[in-house]
C-alpha cells in the first residue's frame, strides 16, 4: 500500500464526515463547516495526486490548492455574511425555518 | 415701381395686425386696445394719403394712373393662382375715405364705448373690420376681394351682435350674416364661372386680367345654352353679392335690424364701409358690368347695368317710403341708407363709375355724421332711441344739433351749399338722360322728395319743441327698444354721476369733435364735383377737368337742378307743415301724417311687412324643410342605421359565443395542462436546502458507482 492510498482514504474520510455533517446538521453554520471539510478533502486530493503523480517538480498542484484555499476563504466570508443576513431576517439559523424559496 | 404701390398691402395689414395684438392682450388693457386701433388706422390713413398723392402725381405728369402688384399664391396642376393689389383713382379715393371716416369713428367710439365692459373686444373687431374693408378696396383679384369680403361679413356679424346677451342683437347679427350670405352664394358661383371661362381672377395683369379688353371680348363672344351672354350672366351673379352686402331690394331686410349694434358700428357699417363694399364692387368690375355686344356702343346699355339701375331705383324709392313712418332714430337713418345705396346703384347704372362713386363718397361723410350725431343724441338721452320721447334737444345739445342739421341738409340735397345736392343731382341728371327709360328718374325724384320730408320730420321730432323726455317714457323705452343702452346706459350714468338720469346733455368733446370735422366735409366735399368743375369725375375717369361755368346750361342741367331744388324745398316744407308748425305736445300723440291714413302708415311702420312676408314664406319653407328632414332623419335614416346596428349586434353575439366556447376553452385547456405540469415539478422545490443537498449527494453516489462499474469492465 503506497502513501497515495493512505492520503486518498483520509481525504475520503474527511469528505464523508463533511457530507454527513452538511446533510444532518440543522444549524446553518455547522452545515457551512461541513462544506468546508468537503472542500479541504478535495484540496488534500489535489496535493496527494500532485506529490505522487508523474510530474512532482512542477508546482501545479500547489498553485491549484492555494487558489482553491483563497476561493474557499472568500466563499466562507460570503457564506457567513449570507447566514448573518438570513439570521437578521428569520431570527434563526435553523435551516428548516428557511423554506420560503419553493414552488 | 413706386414704393407706395409695392407696400400698399400695409394699409389693410396694419389694422388687422392691431386687431390680432389686442385679441391676445389682457382683457383690461383698454388704453392699449384703443391706441392700437386708432394708431394703426392713423398710419393707414397717412399711407392712403401717400397713395392718393402718388396717383395725383402720376396724373399730373400724364402717366397711366393704374398700377398694380401681383404675386403668385400657390400652384395647382399647371396653373398658378395669383393675388395682388391695385392702385388706381378708385382705390385711392376709397382708401382715403374709409381710413379717414374710420379714424374719426374710432376716436368717437372711445367716448361712446367708454363704460362698456368689452371695450377691448369692440376695438379688436372694429380694427379687423376696417382692415378687411381696406383689403376689399386694394385687392387686384376677385378671389382676394371675396376673402376680405367674407371677413367683412364675419366682423359685421360680430359687431352687430356685439351686445349678444340681448336676444334682439344676437338675432340681428345672425340675420345680417345669413341674408348677406344669400347674396354671396351667387357671387361665389359667378367667381367660379368667371374662372372657368377666363382662367384668371386678376382684375388687371398687363392685358391678361379679366377686366381688360381681351378677356372681356372673349367673355362677350360666348353665350350659354339659354342664349344669355356669358359676360352678362357673370356680371349679374357678381351683382347679387353686391345686392346682399349693400342692402338692395330684395335683400335689404338685414340693414334696419343691424341697428341693434352699437351706434359707432352703425356709422362704420352703414355709412363708410360695409354697405359701400357692394357699390364699390360694382364700380370695380364696371368694365365687365358695362360690356355689351351692341354695335353702337354709345347708345346701348348692357343688360347687367339695366338690372343694376332697376334694382337701385326700386331700392331708393322703397327705402325712402318706409323711412317716413319709423320712430326709432337709428331705423330712420337705416332706411335712409338703403334708399341712398339705391341711389348709388342707380348712379352706377345710368351714369357710370364716377357718378355712383361721387355719391358714395359724399354719402359716407354725411351719413356717418348723421349716425354719430344720432349716437350723441342717444348718449345724451341715456339710451333713448324713440324720437317721440325726445324733443327740444336743439337747445340742450347745440353742437350735436348744428352738425346734425348739416348732415340732414346734405342728405336731403339742400341746394348749392351741401355735398349731397351735387352728388344726388348728378345721379338724377344722368337718370334723366338715360336712353332706356325715364322711370328711374321719376322714382329717384320722388325718393328725393320723401328724403327731405322724413329727415325734416326726424329733426323736428328730435330737436324742436319742448322736451318730452319723461321718467316713465325713458323707463318704457328702456324696457322696449333701447338695446343701445344695454351695456352702456346704466354704467355710464353711475360712473359719471354729474347729471341726473333722464336729463339730456351735450356729449364729451371726444364725440363732438369728430362730428364737427365730418360736418365740415359734408359741406365742402360737394364742390369737388360740381358740373362747372367736375374734378372728382375726371379724376376717376382719367379725363381733364376744365373749369367751365357754361356746363350748367348745357345738356338739360339747369331744369334738373331747378326741379330737384324745388323738390327738396317742397319736401322740407311739407315736413315743416306736418311736424314743425305746431310743436308736438306729448309722446303718446299719434303721428301727424299717420292721422291721414292710419292703415297705410302702420303698414309703412312695419316696413311694408317684408320681414313678415319672408317669415311666412322663406323662413317658413326652411322650417318645413327642416322638419321634414328631421322626420326623415328620425324614422328613415335612423331606421336604416338601426337595422345595420342590430345586424352587427347579432354578429357580435355569435362571435362572442364562438370565442367563449370554442376558442377560449381550447386555450384554457392548454393553459391548465401546462399549469398542472408546473405544479408537479414545483414539488421538487421544497425550499429545504438540505433536501437539495441530499439530491446532490445521491447523484454523486450514483455517478461514483457508475464510474467504478465502468472502470471494472
mmCIF file of C-alpha atoms in Angstrom, chain A residues 15 19 22-26 31 95-96 98-99 101-103, chain B residues 682-683 685-690 692-695 697 700-701:
data_model
loop_
_atom_site.group_PDB
_atom_site.id
_atom_site.type_symbol
_atom_site.label_atom_id
_atom_site.label_comp_id
_atom_site.label_asym_id
_atom_site.label_seq_id
_atom_site.Cartn_x
_atom_site.Cartn_y
_atom_site.Cartn_z
ATOM 1 C CA UNK A 15 -15.230 14.207 2.699
ATOM 2 C CA UNK A 19 -21.032 15.400 3.780
ATOM 3 C CA UNK A 22 -23.784 19.076 5.886
ATOM 4 C CA UNK A 23 -26.676 16.692 5.430
ATOM 5 C CA UNK A 24 -27.634 16.049 9.004
ATOM 6 C CA UNK A 25 -26.991 19.273 10.854
ATOM 7 C CA UNK A 26 -29.810 21.763 11.132
ATOM 8 C CA UNK A 31 -23.602 22.967 7.516
ATOM 9 C CA UNK A 95 -32.267 25.673 8.042
ATOM 10 C CA UNK A 96 -35.724 24.133 8.432
ATOM 11 C CA UNK A 98 -35.771 28.838 5.773
ATOM 12 C CA UNK A 99 -38.098 27.157 3.352
ATOM 13 C CA UNK A 101 -37.966 29.536 -1.660
ATOM 14 C CA UNK A 102 -40.200 26.873 -3.066
ATOM 15 C CA UNK A 103 -42.574 26.368 -5.930
ATOM 16 C CA UNK B 682 -42.573 22.552 -8.291
ATOM 17 C CA UNK B 683 -42.989 19.807 -5.690
ATOM 18 C CA UNK B 685 -38.598 22.678 -4.975
ATOM 19 C CA UNK B 686 -39.397 22.137 -1.328
ATOM 20 C CA UNK B 687 -37.346 25.066 -0.187
ATOM 21 C CA UNK B 688 -35.207 22.947 2.139
ATOM 22 C CA UNK B 689 -31.502 23.459 1.476
ATOM 23 C CA UNK B 690 -30.532 20.115 2.828
ATOM 24 C CA UNK B 692 -31.282 19.751 -2.422
ATOM 25 C CA UNK B 693 -28.001 18.757 -0.887
ATOM 26 C CA UNK B 694 -29.290 15.247 -0.404
ATOM 27 C CA UNK B 695 -30.190 15.010 -4.051
ATOM 28 C CA UNK B 697 -25.139 13.645 -2.620
ATOM 29 C CA UNK B 700 -22.711 11.813 -6.521
ATOM 30 C CA UNK B 701 -23.033 8.324 -5.143
#
